[in-house]
Tab-separated table of C-alpha atoms in Angstrom:
chain	number	residue	atom	x	y	z
A	195	MET	CA	22.750	38.282	-190.503
A	196	PRO	CA	21.257	36.843	-187.274
A	197	ASN	CA	23.572	36.430	-184.305
A	198	TRP	CA	23.242	32.656	-184.250
A	199	GLN	CA	24.415	32.407	-187.873
A	200	ILE	CA	27.499	34.512	-187.146
A	201	ALA	CA	28.256	32.329	-184.139
A	202	LEU	CA	27.796	29.141	-186.162
A	203	ILE	CA	30.134	30.350	-188.911
A	204	MET	CA	32.827	31.287	-186.395
A	205	MET	CA	32.562	27.976	-184.534
A	206	VAL	CA	32.693	25.951	-187.743
A	207	ALA	CA	35.703	28.002	-188.867
A	208	TYR	CA	37.410	27.193	-185.572
A	209	LEU	CA	36.724	23.479	-186.030
A	210	VAL	CA	38.207	23.553	-189.532
A	211	VAL	CA	41.375	25.282	-188.302
A	212	ALA	CA	41.716	22.827	-185.399
A	213	LEU	CA	41.373	19.906	-187.798
A	214	ILE	CA	43.974	21.303	-190.210
A	215	ILE	CA	46.482	21.959	-187.414
A	216	GLY	CA	45.942	18.518	-185.906
A	217	VAL	CA	46.322	16.632	-189.176
A	218	ALA	CA	49.241	18.763	-190.357
A	219	ALA	CA	51.137	18.247	-187.067
A	220	GLY	CA	51.742	14.603	-187.914
A	221	LYS	CA	52.888	15.277	-191.474
A	222	GLY	CA	56.566	14.711	-192.173
A	223	ARG	CA	56.888	12.442	-189.149
A	224	ASP	CA	57.107	8.694	-188.984
A	225	GLY	CA	53.341	8.205	-188.847
A	226	GLY	CA	53.727	4.428	-188.878
A	227	SER	CA	55.857	4.409	-185.726
A	228	LEU	CA	54.261	3.218	-182.503
A	229	GLU	CA	56.590	5.435	-180.459
A	230	GLU	CA	55.662	8.509	-182.510
A	231	PHE	CA	51.922	7.853	-182.187
A	232	ALA	CA	52.127	7.109	-178.445
A	233	ILE	CA	54.615	9.649	-177.068
A	234	ALA	CA	55.630	11.851	-180.042
A	235	GLY	CA	59.091	10.290	-180.000
A	236	GLY	CA	59.593	11.399	-176.371
A	237	LYS	CA	60.940	14.777	-177.478
A	238	LEU	CA	58.261	17.389	-176.780
A	239	GLY	CA	59.701	20.747	-175.679
A	240	LEU	CA	58.636	23.133	-172.911
A	241	PHE	CA	56.407	25.365	-175.074
A	242	VAL	CA	54.332	22.496	-176.448
A	243	MET	CA	54.352	20.532	-173.162
A	244	TRP	CA	53.047	23.562	-171.238
A	245	PHE	CA	50.065	23.905	-173.556
A	246	LEU	CA	49.571	20.152	-173.736
A	247	MET	CA	49.360	19.803	-169.940
A	248	GLY	CA	47.257	22.943	-169.570
A	249	GLY	CA	44.909	22.026	-172.383
A	250	ALA	CA	44.599	18.469	-171.109
A	251	VAL	CA	43.414	19.726	-167.716
A	252	PHE	CA	41.331	22.831	-168.439
A	253	SER	CA	38.360	21.619	-170.373
A	254	ALA	CA	34.605	21.997	-170.758
A	255	PHE	CA	34.380	22.312	-166.980
A	256	SER	CA	36.454	25.493	-167.256
A	257	PHE	CA	34.195	27.445	-169.601
A	258	LEU	CA	30.902	25.936	-168.461
A	259	GLY	CA	31.291	23.992	-165.211
A	260	ALA	CA	33.414	26.595	-163.401
A	261	PRO	CA	30.988	29.507	-163.983
A	262	GLY	CA	28.138	27.089	-163.259
A	263	TRP	CA	29.567	26.109	-159.891
A	264	ALA	CA	30.376	29.721	-158.972
A	265	TYR	CA	26.787	30.674	-159.841
A	266	SER	CA	25.106	27.773	-158.051
A	267	LYS	CA	27.481	27.004	-155.154
A	268	GLY	CA	29.432	30.189	-154.557
A	269	ALA	CA	32.679	29.989	-152.560
A	270	PRO	CA	33.053	26.161	-152.892
A	271	ALA	CA	33.772	26.721	-156.587
A	272	LEU	CA	37.166	28.065	-155.521
A	273	TYR	CA	38.235	24.448	-155.022
A	274	ILE	CA	39.148	24.554	-158.714
A	275	ILE	CA	41.801	27.216	-158.130
A	276	THR	CA	43.060	25.496	-154.972
A	277	TYR	CA	43.653	22.069	-156.443
A	278	THR	CA	45.083	23.553	-159.630
A	279	ALA	CA	47.779	25.296	-157.622
A	280	PHE	CA	48.949	22.125	-155.874
A	281	ALA	CA	47.963	19.109	-157.954
A	282	ILE	CA	50.845	19.182	-160.425
A	283	LEU	CA	53.575	19.484	-157.758
A	284	PRO	CA	54.055	15.696	-157.287
A	285	TRP	CA	54.927	15.460	-160.985
A	286	TYR	CA	58.106	17.447	-160.265
A	287	ILE	CA	59.333	14.473	-158.196
A	288	ILE	CA	57.789	11.401	-159.782
A	289	GLY	CA	57.584	12.596	-163.407
A	290	PRO	CA	61.327	12.411	-164.171
A	291	LYS	CA	61.590	9.019	-162.472
A	292	ILE	CA	58.626	7.608	-164.397
A	293	GLY	CA	60.145	8.993	-167.595
A	294	LYS	CA	63.487	7.262	-166.938
A	295	ILE	CA	61.726	3.967	-166.259
A	296	GLY	CA	59.698	4.378	-169.429
A	297	ARG	CA	62.746	5.030	-171.608
A	298	LYS	CA	64.625	2.132	-170.063
A	299	TYR	CA	61.840	-0.427	-170.518
A	300	ASN	CA	59.998	1.081	-173.503
A	301	LEU	CA	56.798	1.983	-171.620
A	302	TYR	CA	54.127	4.537	-172.521
A	303	THR	CA	51.070	3.716	-170.368
A	304	VAL	CA	50.047	3.351	-166.709
A	305	ALA	CA	49.015	-0.246	-167.407
A	306	ALA	CA	52.455	-1.226	-168.713
A	307	PHE	CA	54.129	0.652	-165.841
A	308	MET	CA	52.152	-1.323	-163.235
A	309	LYS	CA	52.469	-4.634	-165.040
A	310	GLY	CA	56.246	-4.181	-165.400
A	311	ARG	CA	56.805	-3.382	-161.735
A	312	TYR	CA	54.642	-6.166	-160.300
A	313	ASN	CA	55.089	-8.768	-163.075
A	314	SER	CA	51.311	-9.131	-163.326
A	315	PRO	CA	49.376	-9.208	-166.625
A	316	ILE	CA	46.153	-9.322	-164.581
A	317	LEU	CA	47.064	-5.981	-163.006
A	318	GLY	CA	47.722	-4.553	-166.470
A	319	ILE	CA	44.270	-5.664	-167.635
A	320	LEU	CA	42.604	-4.252	-164.507
A	321	VAL	CA	44.313	-0.877	-164.887
A	322	GLY	CA	43.382	-0.761	-168.569
A	323	LEU	CA	39.698	-1.415	-167.825
A	324	ILE	CA	39.473	1.126	-164.987
A	325	ALA	CA	41.241	3.698	-167.167
A	326	LEU	CA	38.712	3.015	-169.924
A	327	PHE	CA	35.667	3.509	-167.685
A	328	ALA	CA	37.045	6.658	-166.061
A	329	SER	CA	38.207	8.131	-169.378
A	330	VAL	CA	34.832	7.562	-171.024
A	331	GLN	CA	33.198	9.273	-168.049
A	332	TYR	CA	35.633	12.193	-168.360
A	333	LEU	CA	35.091	12.377	-172.121
A	334	ALA	CA	31.364	12.662	-171.534
A	335	THR	CA	32.001	15.970	-169.730
A	336	GLN	CA	33.775	17.330	-172.785
A	337	MET	CA	31.123	16.228	-175.256
A	338	THR	CA	28.360	17.534	-173.016
A	339	GLY	CA	30.111	20.900	-172.985
A	340	MET	CA	30.534	20.928	-176.772
A	341	ALA	CA	26.873	20.044	-177.272
A	342	HIS	CA	25.662	22.757	-174.871
A	343	ILE	CA	27.739	25.385	-176.646
A	344	PHE	CA	26.465	24.541	-180.125
A	345	ASN	CA	22.886	24.339	-178.893
A	346	ILE	CA	22.836	27.604	-176.950
A	347	MET	CA	24.958	29.730	-179.260
A	348	THR	CA	22.758	28.800	-182.228
A	349	GLU	CA	19.607	29.453	-180.184
A	350	GLY	CA	18.601	25.798	-180.255
A	351	ARG	CA	19.032	25.257	-183.987
A	352	ILE	CA	21.869	22.756	-183.592
A	353	PRO	CA	20.485	19.900	-181.474
A	354	PHE	CA	22.429	18.461	-178.568
A	355	TRP	CA	23.256	15.185	-180.352
A	356	LEU	CA	24.568	16.911	-183.480
A	357	GLY	CA	26.763	19.434	-181.660
A	358	ALA	CA	28.516	16.654	-179.745
A	359	LEU	CA	28.886	14.498	-182.851
A	360	VAL	CA	30.401	17.164	-185.110
A	361	SER	CA	32.857	18.680	-182.635
A	362	TYR	CA	34.066	15.383	-181.203
A	363	GLY	CA	34.241	13.892	-184.689
A	364	ILE	CA	36.975	16.436	-185.470
A	365	VAL	CA	38.927	15.297	-182.401
A	366	VAL	CA	38.666	11.632	-183.350
A	367	ILE	CA	39.949	12.292	-186.868
A	368	TYR	CA	43.121	14.169	-185.964
A	369	VAL	CA	43.940	11.964	-182.963
A	370	ALA	CA	43.548	8.768	-185.002
A	371	THR	CA	45.756	10.115	-187.769
A	372	GLY	CA	48.418	12.056	-185.857
A	373	GLY	CA	48.532	10.636	-182.309
A	374	LEU	CA	50.047	12.628	-179.460
A	375	ARG	CA	51.821	15.181	-181.661
A	376	ALA	CA	48.522	16.098	-183.338
A	377	ALA	CA	46.884	16.564	-179.939
A	378	ALA	CA	49.845	18.597	-178.680
A	379	TRP	CA	49.928	21.159	-181.488
A	380	SER	CA	46.151	21.437	-181.551
A	381	ASP	CA	46.350	22.205	-177.835
A	382	VAL	CA	48.788	25.053	-178.486
A	383	PHE	CA	46.244	26.723	-180.766
A	384	GLN	CA	43.315	25.895	-178.504
A	385	GLY	CA	45.137	26.997	-175.356
A	386	LEU	CA	46.014	30.416	-176.762
A	387	LEU	CA	42.444	30.885	-177.916
A	388	MET	CA	40.786	30.026	-174.620
A	389	ILE	CA	43.210	32.123	-172.519
A	390	ILE	CA	42.560	35.252	-174.586
A	391	ILE	CA	38.809	34.758	-174.843
A	392	SER	CA	38.293	33.986	-171.149
A	393	TRP	CA	39.950	37.202	-169.993
A	394	VAL	CA	38.381	39.473	-172.602
A	395	VAL	CA	34.840	38.144	-172.339
A	396	GLY	CA	34.923	37.353	-168.613
A	397	LEU	CA	35.991	40.796	-167.450
A	398	SER	CA	33.683	42.447	-169.975
A	399	ILE	CA	30.663	40.634	-168.500
A	400	VAL	CA	31.564	41.565	-164.920
A	401	ASN	CA	32.095	45.226	-165.808
A	402	GLN	CA	28.891	45.529	-167.831
A	403	LEU	CA	26.699	43.857	-165.224
A	404	HIS	CA	28.204	45.308	-162.036
A	405	GLY	CA	30.773	47.942	-162.953
A	406	GLY	CA	33.563	45.847	-161.422
A	407	THR	CA	34.291	43.089	-158.945
A	408	THR	CA	34.008	45.310	-155.849
A	409	ASP	CA	30.366	46.193	-156.416
A	410	MET	CA	29.614	42.642	-157.555
A	411	PHE	CA	30.802	41.026	-154.334
A	412	ALA	CA	29.285	43.807	-152.224
A	413	ASN	CA	25.883	43.046	-153.743
A	414	ILE	CA	26.243	39.325	-153.061
A	415	ILE	CA	27.276	39.930	-149.427
A	416	LYS	CA	24.308	42.213	-148.951
A	417	GLU	CA	21.783	39.763	-150.385
A	418	GLN	CA	23.258	36.354	-149.419
A	419	PRO	CA	26.459	36.512	-147.317
A	420	GLU	CA	26.589	32.725	-146.745
A	421	PHE	CA	27.030	32.265	-150.513
A	422	LEU	CA	30.646	33.400	-150.153
A	423	GLN	CA	31.358	31.176	-147.135
A	424	ILE	CA	32.250	27.511	-146.723
A	425	GLY	CA	30.777	25.488	-143.899
A	426	LYS	CA	28.685	28.275	-142.383
A	427	SER	CA	24.930	28.087	-141.895
A	428	GLY	CA	23.331	28.343	-145.324
A	429	SER	CA	26.540	27.525	-147.206
A	430	THR	CA	26.199	25.173	-150.175
A	431	MET	CA	29.039	22.855	-149.035
A	432	ASP	CA	30.391	21.772	-145.655
A	433	PRO	CA	34.144	21.854	-144.870
A	434	THR	CA	34.607	18.069	-145.098
A	435	ALA	CA	33.035	17.800	-148.528
A	436	TYR	CA	35.056	20.803	-149.731
A	437	SER	CA	38.357	19.500	-148.364
A	438	THR	CA	37.932	15.958	-149.672
A	439	THR	CA	36.862	17.264	-153.080
A	440	ILE	CA	40.192	19.089	-153.262
A	441	LEU	CA	42.057	16.079	-151.888
A	442	VAL	CA	40.690	13.590	-154.417
A	443	SER	CA	41.538	16.027	-157.223
A	444	VAL	CA	45.090	16.605	-155.989
A	445	ILE	CA	45.925	12.935	-155.448
A	446	GLY	CA	44.190	11.823	-158.613
A	447	PHE	CA	45.522	14.559	-160.892
A	448	ILE	CA	48.743	12.989	-162.153
A	449	MET	CA	47.219	9.490	-162.006
A	450	TRP	CA	45.097	10.288	-165.050
A	451	PRO	CA	46.590	8.295	-167.949
A	452	HIS	CA	46.551	11.317	-170.270
A	453	LEU	CA	48.721	13.208	-167.735
A	454	PHE	CA	50.761	10.307	-166.348
A	455	SER	CA	51.866	9.307	-169.856
A	456	LYS	CA	53.325	12.776	-170.503
A	457	SER	CA	56.203	11.684	-168.262
A	458	TYR	CA	57.303	9.534	-171.196
A	459	ALA	CA	56.927	12.296	-173.788
A	460	SER	CA	59.760	14.578	-172.666
A	461	ASN	CA	62.960	14.736	-170.607
A	462	SER	CA	63.384	15.432	-166.884
A	463	ARG	CA	64.414	19.065	-167.328
A	464	THR	CA	61.339	19.889	-169.414
A	465	ILE	CA	59.041	18.135	-166.946
A	466	LYS	CA	60.375	20.197	-164.037
A	467	LYS	CA	60.149	23.457	-165.996
A	468	THR	CA	56.582	22.619	-166.979
A	469	VAL	CA	55.621	22.103	-163.333
A	470	LEU	CA	57.049	25.505	-162.406
A	471	ALA	CA	55.374	27.324	-165.305
A	472	TYR	CA	52.084	25.446	-165.241
A	473	PRO	CA	50.189	27.535	-162.609
A	474	ILE	CA	50.366	30.552	-164.935
A	475	PHE	CA	48.078	28.696	-167.319
A	476	ALA	CA	45.500	28.296	-164.556
A	477	LEU	CA	45.051	32.068	-164.221
A	478	PHE	CA	42.601	32.005	-167.110
A	479	LEU	CA	40.082	30.365	-164.750
A	480	VAL	CA	39.774	33.517	-162.640
A	481	PRO	CA	37.563	35.552	-165.028
A	482	LEU	CA	35.413	32.482	-165.703
A	483	LEU	CA	34.679	32.060	-162.004
A	484	LEU	CA	33.913	35.779	-161.803
A	485	VAL	CA	31.315	35.332	-164.542
A	486	GLY	CA	29.483	32.821	-162.353
A	487	PHE	CA	29.481	35.219	-159.398
A	488	ALA	CA	28.352	38.044	-161.703
A	489	ALA	CA	25.282	36.029	-162.723
A	490	LYS	CA	24.103	35.754	-159.108
A	491	GLY	CA	21.082	37.995	-158.696
A	492	VAL	CA	20.935	38.636	-162.435
A	493	VAL	CA	19.901	35.206	-163.734
A	494	ASP	CA	17.025	33.313	-162.138
A	495	ALA	CA	17.841	29.631	-161.659
A	496	GLY	CA	14.487	28.730	-163.229
A	497	GLN	CA	15.649	30.206	-166.524
A	498	LEU	CA	18.365	27.552	-166.896
A	499	GLU	CA	18.098	23.841	-167.563
A	500	ASN	CA	21.248	23.483	-165.442
A	501	ALA	CA	23.860	25.814	-163.988
A	502	ASP	CA	26.478	24.854	-166.617
A	503	GLN	CA	24.590	27.023	-169.110
A	504	VAL	CA	24.993	30.270	-167.209
A	505	LEU	CA	27.849	31.772	-169.281
A	506	PRO	CA	26.275	31.303	-172.729
A	507	PHE	CA	22.869	32.290	-171.279
A	508	LEU	CA	24.285	35.605	-170.069
A	509	ILE	CA	25.710	36.360	-173.489
A	510	THR	CA	22.782	35.293	-175.643
A	511	THR	CA	19.792	36.255	-173.488
A	512	VAL	CA	20.602	38.603	-170.625
A	513	MET	CA	23.159	40.880	-172.283
A	514	ASN	CA	22.138	40.333	-175.904
A	515	MET	CA	25.689	40.727	-177.150
A	516	PRO	CA	26.547	40.808	-180.877
A	517	GLY	CA	26.951	37.584	-182.846
A	518	TRP	CA	30.741	37.790	-183.041
A	519	VAL	CA	30.871	37.571	-179.230
A	520	TYR	CA	28.657	34.496	-179.409
A	521	GLY	CA	31.148	33.019	-181.829
A	522	LEU	CA	34.185	33.924	-179.716
A	523	VAL	CA	32.785	32.354	-176.578
A	524	GLY	CA	31.619	29.336	-178.539
A	525	ALA	CA	35.060	28.856	-180.076
A	526	GLY	CA	36.767	29.316	-176.698
A	527	ALA	CA	34.536	26.754	-175.006
A	528	LEU	CA	34.999	24.298	-177.856
A	529	ALA	CA	38.770	24.810	-177.624
A	530	ALA	CA	38.695	24.067	-173.891
A	531	ALA	CA	36.648	20.902	-174.373
A	532	MET	CA	38.564	19.630	-177.400
A	533	SER	CA	42.005	20.242	-175.907
A	534	THR	CA	41.129	17.794	-173.135
A	535	ALA	CA	39.098	15.403	-175.262
A	536	ASP	CA	41.989	14.771	-177.653
A	537	ALA	CA	44.435	13.912	-174.853
A	538	ILE	CA	41.964	11.634	-173.069
A	539	THR	CA	40.892	9.845	-176.241
A	540	HIS	CA	44.514	9.230	-177.193
A	541	SER	CA	45.563	7.941	-173.764
A	542	ALA	CA	42.445	5.794	-173.281
A	543	SER	CA	43.145	4.021	-176.566
A	544	LEU	CA	46.745	3.406	-175.476
A	545	GLU	CA	45.718	2.080	-172.048
A	546	VAL	CA	43.120	-0.348	-173.403
A	547	THR	CA	45.472	-1.626	-176.111
A	548	ASP	CA	48.528	-1.891	-173.859
A	549	GLY	CA	46.692	-3.056	-170.738
A	550	VAL	CA	43.926	-5.295	-172.069
A	551	VAL	CA	44.503	-6.302	-175.690
A	552	LYS	CA	48.255	-6.996	-175.487
A	553	ASN	CA	47.855	-9.024	-172.283
A	554	ILE	CA	45.187	-11.216	-173.876
A	555	TRP	CA	46.636	-11.499	-177.369
A	556	LYS	CA	50.356	-11.581	-176.754
A	557	ASN	CA	53.191	-11.025	-179.238
A	558	LEU	CA	51.335	-8.466	-181.337
A	559	SER	CA	53.604	-6.666	-183.789
A	560	ASP	CA	54.040	-2.909	-183.500
A	561	LYS	CA	52.127	-2.497	-186.757
A	562	LYS	CA	49.077	-4.393	-185.454
A	563	THR	CA	49.303	-2.637	-182.086
A	564	LEU	CA	49.255	0.760	-183.788
A	565	LEU	CA	46.256	-0.243	-185.922
A	566	ILE	CA	44.351	-1.366	-182.825
A	567	MET	CA	45.145	1.941	-181.118
A	568	ARG	CA	43.788	3.904	-184.068
A	569	ILE	CA	40.621	1.806	-184.147
A	570	GLY	CA	40.336	2.195	-180.368
A	571	VAL	CA	40.072	5.961	-180.786
A	572	PHE	CA	36.802	5.508	-182.699
A	573	VAL	CA	35.427	2.840	-180.348
A	574	ILE	CA	36.119	4.892	-177.209
A	575	GLY	CA	34.610	7.932	-178.883
A	576	ALA	CA	31.423	5.997	-179.596
A	577	LEU	CA	31.129	4.827	-175.970
A	578	ALA	CA	31.596	8.351	-174.634
A	579	TYR	CA	29.083	9.701	-177.139
A	580	TYR	CA	26.478	7.184	-175.941
A	581	ILE	CA	26.957	8.251	-172.308
A	582	THR	CA	26.796	11.909	-173.328
A	583	ILE	CA	23.478	11.570	-175.119
A	584	PHE	CA	21.774	9.322	-172.564
A	585	GLY	CA	23.395	10.621	-169.347
A	586	GLY	CA	22.133	13.512	-167.277
A	587	GLN	CA	24.782	14.614	-164.758
A	588	GLY	CA	26.352	18.041	-164.632
A	589	LEU	CA	29.896	18.617	-165.838
A	590	ILE	CA	31.559	18.971	-162.451
A	591	ALA	CA	29.663	15.952	-161.063
A	592	LEU	CA	30.838	13.821	-163.981
A	593	LEU	CA	34.408	15.022	-163.564
A	594	LEU	CA	34.574	14.405	-159.820
A	595	GLY	CA	33.004	10.996	-160.315
A	596	ALA	CA	35.727	10.057	-162.767
A	597	TYR	CA	38.412	11.303	-160.363
A	598	GLY	CA	37.038	8.962	-157.706
A	599	SER	CA	37.983	5.890	-159.713
A	600	ILE	CA	41.246	7.089	-161.228
A	601	VAL	CA	42.645	8.139	-157.825
A	602	GLN	CA	42.702	4.438	-156.911
A	603	PHE	CA	45.868	4.072	-159.030
A	604	ALA	CA	47.859	6.213	-156.581
A	605	PRO	CA	48.785	3.572	-153.958
A	606	GLY	CA	50.064	1.179	-156.629
A	607	VAL	CA	52.029	3.855	-158.484
A	608	TYR	CA	53.747	5.347	-155.427
A	609	SER	CA	54.467	1.891	-154.032
A	610	ALA	CA	56.018	0.908	-157.364
A	611	LEU	CA	58.409	3.831	-157.088
A	612	TYR	CA	59.254	3.783	-153.374
A	613	TRP	CA	58.054	0.691	-151.444
A	614	ARG	CA	60.002	-2.547	-151.885
A	615	ARG	CA	57.498	-4.630	-149.912
A	616	ALA	CA	54.610	-3.957	-152.312
A	617	THR	CA	53.253	-7.053	-154.059
A	618	ALA	CA	50.990	-7.655	-157.037
A	619	ALA	CA	48.355	-9.339	-154.854
A	620	GLY	CA	48.272	-6.369	-152.508
A	621	VAL	CA	47.994	-3.768	-155.259
A	622	ILE	CA	45.288	-5.718	-157.109
A	623	SER	CA	43.271	-6.295	-153.924
A	624	GLY	CA	43.464	-2.644	-152.909
A	625	LEU	CA	42.604	-1.423	-156.390
A	626	LEU	CA	39.539	-3.664	-156.628
A	627	VAL	CA	38.239	-2.783	-153.171
A	628	GLY	CA	38.864	0.953	-153.623
A	629	THR	CA	37.120	1.034	-156.980
A	630	VAL	CA	34.098	-0.903	-155.695
A	631	VAL	CA	33.766	1.361	-152.643
A	632	ASN	CA	34.024	4.478	-154.815
A	633	TYR	CA	31.354	3.339	-157.263
A	634	TYR	CA	29.114	2.096	-154.463
A	635	PHE	CA	28.933	5.535	-152.896
A	636	GLN	CA	28.663	7.212	-156.300
A	637	LEU	CA	25.954	5.044	-157.817
A	638	VAL	CA	24.174	3.171	-155.010
A	639	ALA	CA	24.336	5.033	-151.690
A	640	ALA	CA	22.440	8.283	-151.393
A	641	SER	CA	25.237	9.949	-149.415
A	642	THR	CA	28.665	9.400	-147.891
A	643	PRO	CA	29.648	9.418	-144.191
A	644	PHE	CA	30.405	12.967	-142.980
A	645	GLY	CA	30.240	14.232	-146.577
A	646	ILE	CA	33.595	12.658	-147.496
A	647	HIS	CA	34.107	12.313	-151.238
A	648	ALA	CA	33.417	8.772	-152.480
A	649	GLY	CA	36.855	8.593	-154.080
A	650	ILE	CA	38.573	9.325	-150.770
A	651	LEU	CA	36.536	6.631	-149.026
A	652	GLY	CA	37.622	4.226	-151.743
A	653	LEU	CA	41.239	5.351	-151.406
A	654	MET	CA	41.223	4.784	-147.652
A	655	ALA	CA	39.876	1.257	-148.132
A	656	ASN	CA	42.385	0.737	-150.938
A	657	VAL	CA	45.405	1.609	-148.786
A	658	VAL	CA	44.286	-0.494	-145.807
A	659	VAL	CA	43.613	-3.571	-147.947
A	660	MET	CA	46.762	-3.137	-150.040
A	661	VAL	CA	49.133	-2.823	-147.072
A	662	THR	CA	47.492	-5.727	-145.253
A	663	VAL	CA	47.655	-8.082	-148.241
A	664	CYS	CA	51.202	-7.022	-149.085
A	665	TYR	CA	52.390	-8.126	-145.642
A	666	LEU	CA	50.403	-11.362	-145.840
A	667	THR	CA	51.826	-12.406	-149.206
A	668	LYS	CA	55.268	-13.415	-150.365
A	669	PRO	CA	57.550	-10.435	-151.064
A	670	GLN	CA	58.475	-9.661	-154.638
A	671	GLU	CA	61.957	-10.612	-155.760
A	672	ALA	CA	64.351	-7.877	-154.629
A	673	GLU	CA	65.747	-7.487	-158.137
A	674	ASP	CA	62.273	-6.838	-159.587
A	675	ALA	CA	61.559	-4.037	-157.122
A	676	LYS	CA	65.036	-2.577	-157.580
A	677	ARG	CA	64.465	-2.059	-161.319
A	678	TYR	CA	61.997	0.740	-160.566
A	679	ILE	CA	62.977	1.986	-157.123
A	680	ASP	CA	66.687	2.326	-157.862
A	681	VAL	CA	66.446	3.327	-161.520
A	682	ALA	CA	69.469	5.368	-162.498
């Protein structure tokens, strides 16, 4: 049997198992409950929460984008490890507080959190729309990864459009039927799979190509020493761009709705334990980055359509590994992409429904709200699919672009928790200005001043405008601010 057929069978088998686990996870629960669909009843334990947070973060960029960046950019790819180590730390402090506020006022989205603190339906709508645009952009990275895997592992026999449609279709089905609990238990299975596969396959590639990491890095230093440096002559990224790329990822990390909302899905003790245990999950990125470095000098850039394809290209073309390895890597990459896609799809549907729909059509019953959320899963999936098929950016570029808009939530969220003088007008003004600045430098300007990430430029403008407007407008009622800041 040809290698591509073995790989296809294994990947389809993985998709079937993922679908069964996802659908079965919601069985025996109150599937008609809005609380169950949104936050799994708020009772997820440490084991599931660890995989849910890890799976929600490590995605298609892990199996494809991370090796691609290591191969094409060298040392700057280590930003992924750096931000991973620090980005979740703020959740240790703000997560329990957000969770208490959510339980007290029956919240489960960023939009409702902001609206409740600032008494502003307009702010809720704005947050819901920005979350939608950023989430669709993030989802496009996952679908692009799924499509690449199917296409390459089957030697071009599964077209790009079909690979994305089939794999993401599975996600849409189990998320729409089982909500957060379906995504959580699917992530447990997917997380275990991608951790095991990344270490086994990653180290195997390095050893077969170079005999180990020592010789691999020695060869790179001999041929192109600047490849392993940041900011030196010939380096692929200057220090400012590298630092601000990390900064926008760290600040924006917990602002993502699919991560922020996990504060509502468990108790304070579990949140803190998850933060402490979480970095262990990130260790699976190490062998994937090593794969990218291992390809340097082995794979000619002209052989790839883009750098994100370097891992599957090594396996299928350079090393000519057996079909079962094709299938393993394919399943691992699909698991990484799907474990993030399910969380984002779920949270995006919640944000749009809670932030936009419920602030336009008020007094919706829980039953109608839940129906809209389920329908929203399919609509959001369709939007992301369109961008995936007709877009052309790389996975890391798409991801960092999405971070640039979502990081604009940070001033409003932290002010809601700790600054009594914050006002709705100030937060709205800052959010609008920051988002416009970010997208201007992403989509219009050819470059940014001093190489600063567009999201950081937007954030700087956001903070300045927000603070200025807050002091120029009437303070919020002390009792309204106290409800969040002094929550018991």
